[in-house]
Amino acid sequence: MADKIKAQWEANAEFFAKLIGSRGTPHHRMILNPCIESLLGDVDGKRLLDAGCGEGYLSRYFAEQGAIVVGVDISPNLIEICKEKTEGRENPRYNVGNICDLNGFEDGYFDLVLCNLVLLNVPCLTGALDEFHRILKKDGSLVFSIVHPAFNFYGPGTWEMGEKDPETNRRIGLYFKIDNYLEEKAYEKYWRSREGEKFPQPITFYHRTLSTYIDAILNSGLDIQTFREPAPITDDSFFEREQRIPFFAVFKVGK
Ligand SMILES: C[S@@+](CC[C@H](N)C(=O)[O-])C[C@H]1O[C@@H](n2cnc3c(N)ncnc32)[C@H](O)[C@@H]1O
């Protein structure tokens, strides 16, 4: 499975990097980035692993804030793009690697682990959390985000958009319809930009319930410190759906 997932991200690397740009998609910028930043807190001087770093925008951002960052990703093409975008600077550093097995890193090496929108793409939820527990220092923290499994239109749900109220311009009857939330499974979907552009290859997603995530965290020996369902930091109607129903779920867990 790891080979297949790697091949999908290899094929999607260039398209993904273009979509992310320099600070992420509007969803990253207006919803996730502020939440992650507030949960990580002051990163200055801290060793931070960006686990599943993609094209590396978070690695670059937190390095600029003073963290000593290592980005790891399964896709050599994405790591190549990370290096190009870092333009020869030594921080962040990047390695091709698999978050299911981080044996290149010593126990207790990192103060912080960030894993942004990756755990829903890996088969090894418990293996990755065990590894994060191992490589974190005592009192270190892991911040990870997923697409909210209860409201994921790549997974068990879909949107019913309803009509716009001509007076308020707000939609009436904007619903998220969900079925088979309790059925955990892997599935493949083509990711599309909001404008409808389709990725070259489908991506493998793992639908898991929130209780599975919580059990996996606790079984790894980590403690849940905070759970957030962040709202957009803007009232722009582009985010009308996300202003009503959370698109992401974000955990801060500690060792
Ligand atoms: C949705 S992207 C998120 C990338 C980045 N964290 C961000 O927020 O832009 C998921 C990333 O996880 C990486 N990935 C998937 N499985 C992985 C694994 N087992 N180990 C490391 N990276 C993995 C993919 O190559 C891809 O870059």
PDB file of C-alpha atoms and ligand atoms in Angstrom:
ATOM      1  CA  MET A   1       0.000   0.000   0.000  1.00  0.00           C
ATOM      2  CA  ALA A   2       2.844   2.427   0.818  1.00  0.00           C
ATOM      3  CA  ASP A   3       4.141   2.025  -2.757  1.00  0.00           C
ATOM      4  CA  LYS A   4       0.762   2.825  -4.230  1.00  0.00           C
ATOM      5  CA  ILE A   5       0.276   5.890  -2.009  1.00  0.00           C
ATOM      6  CA  LYS A   6       3.780   7.075  -2.831  1.00  0.00           C
ATOM      7  CA  ALA A   7       3.096   6.655  -6.574  1.00  0.00           C
ATOM      8  CA  GLN A   8      -0.116   8.691  -6.274  1.00  0.00           C
ATOM      9  CA  TRP A   9       1.664  11.585  -4.555  1.00  0.00           C
ATOM     10  CA  GLU A  10       4.572  11.378  -6.963  1.00  0.00           C
ATOM     11  CA  ALA A  11       2.159  11.821  -9.869  1.00  0.00           C
ATOM     12  CA  ASN A  12       0.233  14.583  -8.093  1.00  0.00           C
ATOM     13  CA  ALA A  13       3.276  16.436  -6.725  1.00  0.00           C
ATOM     14  CA  GLU A  14       3.504  19.249  -9.236  1.00  0.00           C
ATOM     15  CA  PHE A  15      -0.231  19.895  -9.309  1.00  0.00           C
ATOM     16  CA  PHE A  16      -0.389  19.824  -5.514  1.00  0.00           C
ATOM     17  CA  ALA A  17       2.512  22.272  -5.162  1.00  0.00           C
ATOM     18  CA  LYS A  18       0.810  24.657  -7.591  1.00  0.00           C
ATOM     19  CA  LEU A  19      -2.451  24.461  -5.666  1.00  0.00           C
ATOM     20  CA  ILE A  20      -0.740  25.148  -2.326  1.00  0.00           C
ATOM     21  CA  GLY A  21       1.247  28.149  -3.595  1.00  0.00           C
ATOM     22  CA  SER A  22       3.330  29.883  -0.950  1.00  0.00           C
ATOM     23  CA  ARG A  23       0.949  29.822   2.081  1.00  0.00           C
ATOM     24  CA  GLY A  24      -1.621  27.136   1.247  1.00  0.00           C
ATOM     25  CA  THR A  25      -5.073  27.185  -0.341  1.00  0.00           C
ATOM     26  CA  PRO A  26      -7.713  29.630   0.939  1.00  0.00           C
ATOM     27  CA  HIS A  27      -8.837  26.828   3.291  1.00  0.00           C
ATOM     28  CA  HIS A  28      -5.359  26.566   4.735  1.00  0.00           C
ATOM     29  CA  ARG A  29      -4.926  30.320   5.033  1.00  0.00           C
ATOM     30  CA  MET A  30      -8.318  31.210   6.441  1.00  0.00           C
ATOM     31  CA  ILE A  31      -9.057  28.143   8.573  1.00  0.00           C
ATOM     32  CA  LEU A  32      -6.134  25.835   9.337  1.00  0.00           C
ATOM     33  CA  ASN A  33      -2.994  27.964   9.498  1.00  0.00           C
ATOM     34  CA  PRO A  34      -4.211  30.281  12.295  1.00  0.00           C
ATOM     35  CA  CYS A  35      -5.421  27.307  14.346  1.00  0.00           C
ATOM     36  CA  ILE A  36      -2.180  25.354  13.935  1.00  0.00           C
ATOM     37  CA  GLU A  37      -0.084  28.380  14.749  1.00  0.00           C
ATOM     38  CA  SER A  38      -1.995  29.090  17.945  1.00  0.00           C
ATOM     39  CA  LEU A  39      -1.809  25.438  19.047  1.00  0.00           C
ATOM     40  CA  LEU A  40       1.926  25.114  18.381  1.00  0.00           C
ATOM     41  CA  GLY A  41       2.606  28.284  20.368  1.00  0.00           C
ATOM     42  CA  ASP A  42       6.075  29.797  20.467  1.00  0.00           C
ATOM     43  CA  VAL A  43       8.285  27.656  18.221  1.00  0.00           C
ATOM     44  CA  ASP A  44      11.444  29.747  18.538  1.00  0.00           C
ATOM     45  CA  GLY A  45      14.472  27.515  19.090  1.00  0.00           C
ATOM     46  CA  LYS A  46      12.375  24.340  19.131  1.00  0.00           C
ATOM     47  CA  ARG A  47      13.014  21.221  17.066  1.00  0.00           C
ATOM     48  CA  LEU A  48       9.970  20.652  14.912  1.00  0.00           C
ATOM     49  CA  LEU A  49       9.160  17.710  12.643  1.00  0.00           C
ATOM     50  CA  ASP A  50       6.773  18.530   9.776  1.00  0.00           C
ATOM     51  CA  ALA A  51       5.505  14.984   9.206  1.00  0.00           C
ATOM     52  CA  GLY A  52       4.168  14.573   5.661  1.00  0.00           C
ATOM     53  CA  CYS A  53       5.373  18.054   4.737  1.00  0.00           C
ATOM     54  CA  GLY A  54       4.070  18.089   1.138  1.00  0.00           C
ATOM     55  CA  GLU A  55       5.687  20.963  -0.757  1.00  0.00           C
ATOM     56  CA  GLY A  56       6.876  22.362   2.575  1.00  0.00           C
ATOM     57  CA  TYR A  57       5.073  25.665   3.148  1.00  0.00           C
ATOM     58  CA  LEU A  58       4.577  24.969   6.861  1.00  0.00           C
ATOM     59  CA  SER A  59       8.201  23.899   7.283  1.00  0.00           C
ATOM     60  CA  ARG A  60       9.342  27.163   5.700  1.00  0.00           C
ATOM     61  CA  TYR A  61       6.912  29.238   7.745  1.00  0.00           C
ATOM     62  CA  PHE A  62       7.892  27.749  11.113  1.00  0.00           C
ATOM     63  CA  ALA A  63      11.605  27.930  10.242  1.00  0.00           C
ATOM     64  CA  GLU A  64      11.056  31.664   9.662  1.00  0.00           C
ATOM     65  CA  GLN A  65       9.524  31.807  13.167  1.00  0.00           C
ATOM     66  CA  GLY A  66      12.760  30.392  14.606  1.00  0.00           C
ATOM     67  CA  ALA A  67      12.026  26.652  14.767  1.00  0.00           C
ATOM     68  CA  ILE A  68      14.665  24.140  13.672  1.00  0.00           C
ATOM     69  CA  VAL A  69      12.591  22.214  11.202  1.00  0.00           C
ATOM     70  CA  VAL A  70      12.854  18.843   9.506  1.00  0.00           C
ATOM     71  CA  GLY A  71      10.263  18.063   6.838  1.00  0.00           C
ATOM     72  CA  VAL A  72       9.640  14.439   5.923  1.00  0.00           C
ATOM     73  CA  ASP A  73       7.506  13.224   3.050  1.00  0.00           C
ATOM     74  CA  ILE A  74       7.025   9.924   1.261  1.00  0.00           C
ATOM     75  CA  SER A  75       7.203  11.582  -2.175  1.00  0.00           C
ATOM     76  CA  PRO A  76      10.707  12.291  -3.552  1.00  0.00           C
ATOM     77  CA  ASN A  77       9.139  14.672  -6.097  1.00  0.00           C
ATOM     78  CA  LEU A  78       7.595  16.730  -3.305  1.00  0.00           C
ATOM     79  CA  ILE A  79      10.853  16.740  -1.335  1.00  0.00           C
ATOM     80  CA  GLU A  80      12.597  17.991  -4.473  1.00  0.00           C
ATOM     81  CA  ILE A  81      10.048  20.835  -4.710  1.00  0.00           C
ATOM     82  CA  CYS A  82      10.576  21.595  -0.981  1.00  0.00           C
ATOM     83  CA  LYS A  83      14.300  21.953  -1.579  1.00  0.00           C
ATOM     84  CA  GLU A  84      13.798  24.191  -4.618  1.00  0.00           C
ATOM     85  CA  LYS A  85      11.453  26.453  -2.644  1.00  0.00           C
ATOM     86  CA  THR A  86      13.900  26.657   0.279  1.00  0.00           C
ATOM     87  CA  GLU A  87      16.541  28.072  -2.095  1.00  0.00           C
ATOM     88  CA  GLY A  88      19.655  26.669  -0.460  1.00  0.00           C
ATOM     89  CA  ARG A  89      18.877  27.662   3.138  1.00  0.00           C
ATOM     90  CA  GLU A  90      19.839  25.052   5.763  1.00  0.00           C
ATOM     91  CA  ASN A  91      16.675  25.385   7.782  1.00  0.00           C
ATOM     92  CA  PRO A  92      14.325  23.648   7.080  1.00  0.00           C
ATOM     93  CA  ARG A  93      15.994  20.391   6.103  1.00  0.00           C
ATOM     94  CA  TYR A  94      14.030  17.797   4.172  1.00  0.00           C
ATOM     95  CA  ASN A  95      14.165  14.016   3.952  1.00  0.00           C
ATOM     96  CA  VAL A  96      12.230  11.464   1.990  1.00  0.00           C
ATOM     97  CA  GLY A  97      10.678   9.237   4.647  1.00  0.00           C
ATOM     98  CA  ASN A  98       7.629   7.383   5.829  1.00  0.00           C
ATOM     99  CA  ILE A  99       5.832   8.579   8.954  1.00  0.00           C
ATOM    100  CA  CYS A 100       4.831   4.981   9.658  1.00  0.00           C
ATOM    101  CA  ASP A 101       8.490   4.281  10.460  1.00  0.00           C
ATOM    102  CA  LEU A 102      10.683   7.210  11.506  1.00  0.00           C
ATOM    103  CA  ASN A 103      13.659   5.071  12.533  1.00  0.00           C
ATOM    104  CA  GLY A 104      16.115   7.702  11.260  1.00  0.00           C
ATOM    105  CA  PHE A 105      15.229   9.837  14.298  1.00  0.00           C
ATOM    106  CA  GLU A 106      16.314   9.195  17.884  1.00  0.00           C
ATOM    107  CA  ASP A 107      13.874   8.792  20.748  1.00  0.00           C
ATOM    108  CA  GLY A 108      12.927  12.118  22.327  1.00  0.00           C
ATOM    109  CA  TYR A 109      14.565  14.241  19.602  1.00  0.00           C
ATOM    110  CA  PHE A 110      11.731  16.689  18.779  1.00  0.00           C
ATOM    111  CA  ASP A 111       9.951  19.304  20.888  1.00  0.00           C
ATOM    112  CA  LEU A 112       7.108  19.507  18.405  1.00  0.00           C
ATOM    113  CA  VAL A 113       5.572  17.365  15.693  1.00  0.00           C
ATOM    114  CA  LEU A 114       3.181  18.861  13.158  1.00  0.00           C
ATOM    115  CA  CYS A 115       1.185  16.533  10.928  1.00  0.00           C
ATOM    116  CA  ASN A 116      -1.119  18.589   8.754  1.00  0.00           C
ATOM    117  CA  LEU A 117      -3.729  16.696   6.723  1.00  0.00           C
ATOM    118  CA  VAL A 118      -1.695  13.511   6.479  1.00  0.00           C
ATOM    119  CA  LEU A 119      -3.088  10.933   8.930  1.00  0.00           C
ATOM    120  CA  LEU A 120      -6.214  10.558   6.796  1.00  0.00           C
ATOM    121  CA  ASN A 121      -3.932   9.492   3.931  1.00  0.00           C
ATOM    122  CA  VAL A 122      -1.958   6.777   5.739  1.00  0.00           C
ATOM    123  CA  PRO A 123      -2.873   3.165   6.557  1.00  0.00           C
ATOM    124  CA  CYS A 124      -0.758   3.250   9.740  1.00  0.00           C
ATOM    125  CA  LEU A 125      -2.634   5.557  12.111  1.00  0.00           C
ATOM    126  CA  THR A 126      -1.467   3.700  15.224  1.00  0.00           C
ATOM    127  CA  GLY A 127       2.058   3.147  13.857  1.00  0.00           C
ATOM    128  CA  ALA A 128       2.477   6.854  13.091  1.00  0.00           C
ATOM    129  CA  LEU A 129       1.186   7.914  16.517  1.00  0.00           C
ATOM    130  CA  ASP A 130       3.519   5.411  18.210  1.00  0.00           C
ATOM    131  CA  GLU A 131       6.409   6.896  16.234  1.00  0.00           C
ATOM    132  CA  PHE A 132       5.406  10.468  17.141  1.00  0.00           C
ATOM    133  CA  HIS A 133       5.268   9.427  20.798  1.00  0.00           C
ATOM    134  CA  ARG A 134       8.728   7.874  20.530  1.00  0.00           C
ATOM    135  CA  ILE A 135      10.468  10.819  18.835  1.00  0.00           C
ATOM    136  CA  LEU A 136       8.859  13.491  21.041  1.00  0.00           C
ATOM    137  CA  LYS A 137      10.619  14.762  24.141  1.00  0.00           C
ATOM    138  CA  LYS A 138       8.845  14.467  27.461  1.00  0.00           C
ATOM    139  CA  ASP A 139       6.365  17.368  27.585  1.00  0.00           C
ATOM    140  CA  GLY A 140       6.624  17.696  23.789  1.00  0.00           C
ATOM    141  CA  SER A 141       3.498  18.187  21.677  1.00  0.00           C
ATOM    142  CA  LEU A 142       1.982  16.883  18.495  1.00  0.00           C
ATOM    143  CA  VAL A 143      -0.483  19.014  16.536  1.00  0.00           C
ATOM    144  CA  PHE A 144      -2.324  17.202  13.783  1.00  0.00           C
ATOM    145  CA  SER A 145      -5.242  18.037  11.552  1.00  0.00           C
ATOM    146  CA  ILE A 146      -7.575  15.932   9.464  1.00  0.00           C
ATOM    147  CA  VAL A 147     -10.542  16.696   7.288  1.00  0.00           C
ATOM    148  CA  HIS A 148     -13.374  16.365   9.819  1.00  0.00           C
ATOM    149  CA  PRO A 149     -14.485  12.758   9.400  1.00  0.00           C
ATOM    150  CA  ALA A 150     -18.124  13.548  10.162  1.00  0.00           C
ATOM    151  CA  PHE A 151     -18.344  16.197   7.448  1.00  0.00           C
ATOM    152  CA  ASN A 152     -15.972  14.967   4.773  1.00  0.00           C
ATOM    153  CA  PHE A 153     -17.371  15.162   1.280  1.00  0.00           C
ATOM    154  CA  TYR A 154     -14.457  13.070   0.040  1.00  0.00           C
ATOM    155  CA  GLY A 155     -15.778  10.359   2.358  1.00  0.00           C
ATOM    156  CA  PRO A 156     -19.201   9.411   3.650  1.00  0.00           C
ATOM    157  CA  GLY A 157     -21.021  12.665   2.923  1.00  0.00           C
ATOM    158  CA  THR A 158     -22.067  15.173   0.335  1.00  0.00           C
ATOM    159  CA  TRP A 159     -23.418  18.728   0.236  1.00  0.00           C
ATOM    160  CA  GLU A 160     -26.917  19.738  -0.725  1.00  0.00           C
ATOM    161  CA  MET A 161     -26.461  23.375  -1.647  1.00  0.00           C
ATOM    162  CA  GLY A 162     -30.063  24.659  -1.544  1.00  0.00           C
ATOM    163  CA  GLU A 163     -31.188  28.054  -2.871  1.00  0.00           C
ATOM    164  CA  LYS A 164     -29.790  31.496  -2.153  1.00  0.00           C
ATOM    165  CA  ASP A 165     -32.023  33.879  -0.241  1.00  0.00           C
ATOM    166  CA  PRO A 166     -32.040  36.917  -2.590  1.00  0.00           C
ATOM    167  CA  GLU A 167     -32.292  39.319   0.365  1.00  0.00           C
ATOM    168  CA  THR A 168     -29.473  38.021   2.563  1.00  0.00           C
ATOM    169  CA  ASN A 169     -27.549  36.167  -0.162  1.00  0.00           C
ATOM    170  CA  ARG A 170     -27.335  33.335   2.390  1.00  0.00           C
ATOM    171  CA  ARG A 171     -28.277  29.844   1.332  1.00  0.00           C
ATOM    172  CA  ILE A 172     -31.486  28.359   2.636  1.00  0.00           C
ATOM    173  CA  GLY A 173     -31.390  24.601   2.993  1.00  0.00           C
ATOM    174  CA  LEU A 174     -27.625  24.184   2.898  1.00  0.00           C
ATOM    175  CA  TYR A 175     -27.219  20.701   4.311  1.00  0.00           C
ATOM    176  CA  PHE A 176     -24.488  18.174   4.746  1.00  0.00           C
ATOM    177  CA  LYS A 177     -25.911  14.740   4.060  1.00  0.00           C
ATOM    178  CA  ILE A 178     -24.063  11.882   5.654  1.00  0.00           C
ATOM    179  CA  ASP A 179     -24.343   8.116   5.567  1.00  0.00           C
ATOM    180  CA  ASN A 180     -22.143   5.205   6.669  1.00  0.00           C
ATOM    181  CA  TYR A 181     -20.081   7.355   9.030  1.00  0.00           C
ATOM    182  CA  LEU A 182     -19.489   4.259  11.157  1.00  0.00           C
ATOM    183  CA  GLU A 183     -18.148   2.221   8.241  1.00  0.00           C
ATOM    184  CA  GLU A 184     -14.373   2.642   8.298  1.00  0.00           C
ATOM    185  CA  LYS A 185     -12.705   2.033   4.969  1.00  0.00           C
ATOM    186  CA  ALA A 186     -10.088   3.112   2.473  1.00  0.00           C
ATOM    187  CA  TYR A 187     -11.278   4.728  -0.718  1.00  0.00           C
ATOM    188  CA  GLU A 188      -9.794   6.577  -3.664  1.00  0.00           C
ATOM    189  CA  LYS A 189     -10.940   9.966  -4.860  1.00  0.00           C
ATOM    190  CA  TYR A 190      -9.682  12.507  -7.313  1.00  0.00           C
ATOM    191  CA  TRP A 191      -8.976  15.695  -5.408  1.00  0.00           C
ATOM    192  CA  ARG A 192     -10.236  18.822  -7.146  1.00  0.00           C
ATOM    193  CA  SER A 193      -9.516  22.450  -6.539  1.00  0.00           C
ATOM    194  CA  ARG A 194     -12.522  24.602  -5.616  1.00  0.00           C
ATOM    195  CA  GLU A 195     -12.478  25.755  -9.251  1.00  0.00           C
ATOM    196  CA  GLY A 196     -12.961  22.109 -10.307  1.00  0.00           C
ATOM    197  CA  GLU A 197      -9.454  21.339 -11.615  1.00  0.00           C
ATOM    198  CA  LYS A 198      -8.799  17.637 -11.123  1.00  0.00           C
ATOM    199  CA  PHE A 199      -5.544  16.098  -9.822  1.00  0.00           C
ATOM    200  CA  PRO A 200      -3.795  13.757 -12.309  1.00  0.00           C
ATOM    201  CA  GLN A 201      -4.150  10.696 -10.016  1.00  0.00           C
ATOM    202  CA  PRO A 202      -6.692   9.731  -7.371  1.00  0.00           C
ATOM    203  CA  ILE A 203      -5.584   9.913  -3.735  1.00  0.00           C
ATOM    204  CA  THR A 204      -6.127   7.164  -1.167  1.00  0.00           C
ATOM    205  CA  PHE A 205      -8.065   8.308   1.888  1.00  0.00           C
ATOM    206  CA  TYR A 206      -8.843   6.392   5.073  1.00  0.00           C
ATOM    207  CA  HIS A 207     -12.203   7.134   6.595  1.00  0.00           C
ATOM    208  CA  ARG A 208     -12.062   6.652  10.374  1.00  0.00           C
ATOM    209  CA  THR A 209     -14.444   7.794  13.069  1.00  0.00           C
ATOM    210  CA  LEU A 210     -13.442  10.374  15.646  1.00  0.00           C
ATOM    211  CA  SER A 211     -13.494   7.656  18.316  1.00  0.00           C
ATOM    212  CA  THR A 212     -10.907   5.676  16.359  1.00  0.00           C
ATOM    213  CA  TYR A 213      -8.617   8.714  16.316  1.00  0.00           C
ATOM    214  CA  ILE A 214      -9.148   9.302  20.042  1.00  0.00           C
ATOM    215  CA  ASP A 215      -8.535   5.633  20.939  1.00  0.00           C
ATOM    216  CA  ALA A 216      -5.377   5.578  18.793  1.00  0.00           C
ATOM    217  CA  ILE A 217      -4.037   8.722  20.486  1.00  0.00           C
ATOM    218  CA  LEU A 218      -4.682   7.411  23.976  1.00  0.00           C
ATOM    219  CA  ASN A 219      -3.363   3.912  23.186  1.00  0.00           C
ATOM    220  CA  SER A 220      -0.093   5.427  21.933  1.00  0.00           C
ATOM    221  CA  GLY A 221       0.445   6.934  25.397  1.00  0.00           C
ATOM    222  CA  LEU A 222      -0.202  10.520  24.273  1.00  0.00           C
ATOM    223  CA  ASP A 223      -2.733  12.764  26.056  1.00  0.00           C
ATOM    224  CA  ILE A 224      -5.319  14.908  24.331  1.00  0.00           C
ATOM    225  CA  GLN A 225      -4.755  18.526  25.366  1.00  0.00           C
ATOM    226  CA  THR A 226      -7.008  20.383  22.926  1.00  0.00           C
ATOM    227  CA  PHE A 227      -9.480  19.548  20.202  1.00  0.00           C
ATOM    228  CA  ARG A 228     -10.578  22.267  17.752  1.00  0.00           C
ATOM    229  CA  GLU A 229     -13.099  22.475  14.924  1.00  0.00           C
ATOM    230  CA  PRO A 230     -11.834  25.773  13.517  1.00  0.00           C
ATOM    231  CA  ALA A 231     -14.105  28.241  11.775  1.00  0.00           C
ATOM    232  CA  PRO A 232     -12.867  30.530   8.989  1.00  0.00           C
ATOM    233  CA  ILE A 233     -11.346  33.775  10.245  1.00  0.00           C
ATOM    234  CA  THR A 234     -13.283  35.657   7.578  1.00  0.00           C
ATOM    235  CA  ASP A 235     -16.965  36.220   6.882  1.00  0.00           C
ATOM    236  CA  ASP A 236     -16.366  36.017   3.110  1.00  0.00           C
ATOM    237  CA  SER A 237     -19.239  34.083   1.526  1.00  0.00           C
ATOM    238  CA  PHE A 238     -16.676  31.863  -0.265  1.00  0.00           C
ATOM    239  CA  PHE A 239     -16.623  29.992   3.075  1.00  0.00           C
ATOM    240  CA  GLU A 240     -20.377  29.840   3.567  1.00  0.00           C
ATOM    241  CA  ARG A 241     -20.316  26.073   4.107  1.00  0.00           C
ATOM    242  CA  GLU A 242     -17.332  26.121   6.454  1.00  0.00           C
ATOM    243  CA  GLN A 243     -18.911  28.941   8.496  1.00  0.00           C
ATOM    244  CA  ARG A 244     -21.752  26.571   9.381  1.00  0.00           C
ATOM    245  CA  ILE A 245     -20.118  23.155   9.581  1.00  0.00           C
ATOM    246  CA  PRO A 246     -16.457  22.482  10.449  1.00  0.00           C
ATOM    247  CA  PHE A 247     -14.360  21.288   7.548  1.00  0.00           C
ATOM    248  CA  PHE A 248     -11.329  20.360   9.671  1.00  0.00           C
ATOM    249  CA  ALA A 249     -10.657  18.750  13.038  1.00  0.00           C
ATOM    250  CA  VAL A 250      -7.421  19.618  14.850  1.00  0.00           C
ATOM    251  CA  PHE A 251      -5.902  17.836  17.844  1.00  0.00           C
ATOM    252  CA  LYS A 252      -3.120  18.959  20.138  1.00  0.00           C
ATOM    253  CA  VAL A 253      -1.750  16.022  22.085  1.00  0.00           C
ATOM    254  CA  GLY A 254       1.094  15.879  24.533  1.00  0.00           C
ATOM    255  CA  LYS A 255       3.654  13.406  25.784  1.00  0.00           C
TER     256      LYS A 255
HETATM  257  C1  LIG B   1      -2.697  16.469   1.868  1.00  0.00           C
HETATM  258  S1  LIG B   1      -0.970  16.425   1.754  1.00  0.00           S
HETATM  259  C2  LIG B   1      -0.508  17.492   3.092  1.00  0.00           C
HETATM  260  C3  LIG B   1       0.859  18.080   2.905  1.00  0.00           C
HETATM  261  C4  LIG B   1       1.277  19.146   3.924  1.00  0.00           C
HETATM  262  N1  LIG B   1       1.275  18.630   5.270  1.00  0.00           N
HETATM  263  C5  LIG B   1       0.392  20.368   3.820  1.00  0.00           C
HETATM  264  O1  LIG B   1      -0.317  20.661   4.773  1.00  0.00           O
HETATM  265  O2  LIG B   1       0.424  21.026   2.760  1.00  0.00           O
HETATM  266  C6  LIG B   1      -0.547  14.821   2.358  1.00  0.00           C
HETATM  267  C7  LIG B   1       0.941  14.555   2.275  1.00  0.00           C
HETATM  268  O3  LIG B   1       1.241  13.348   2.972  1.00  0.00           O
HETATM  269  C8  LIG B   1       2.283  12.699   2.284  1.00  0.00           C
HETATM  270  N2  LIG B   1       2.272  11.287   2.727  1.00  0.00           N
HETATM  271  C9  LIG B   1       1.331  10.344   2.478  1.00  0.00           C
HETATM  272  N3  LIG B   1       1.661   9.193   3.115  1.00  0.00           N
HETATM  273  C10 LIG B   1       2.819   9.437   3.786  1.00  0.00           C
HETATM  274  C11 LIG B   1       3.663   8.650   4.624  1.00  0.00           C
HETATM  275  N4  LIG B   1       3.346   7.385   4.929  1.00  0.00           N
HETATM  276  N5  LIG B   1       4.771   9.201   5.132  1.00  0.00           N
HETATM  277  C12 LIG B   1       5.108  10.490   4.830  1.00  0.00           C
HETATM  278  N6  LIG B   1       4.357  11.280   4.036  1.00  0.00           N
HETATM  279  C13 LIG B   1       3.216  10.762   3.530  1.00  0.00           C
HETATM  280  C14 LIG B   1       1.962  12.924   0.828  1.00  0.00           C
HETATM  281  O4  LIG B   1       3.058  12.713  -0.018  1.00  0.00           O
HETATM  282  C15 LIG B   1       1.491  14.372   0.880  1.00  0.00           C
HETATM  283  O5  LIG B   1       2.551  15.265   0.712  1.00  0.00           O
END
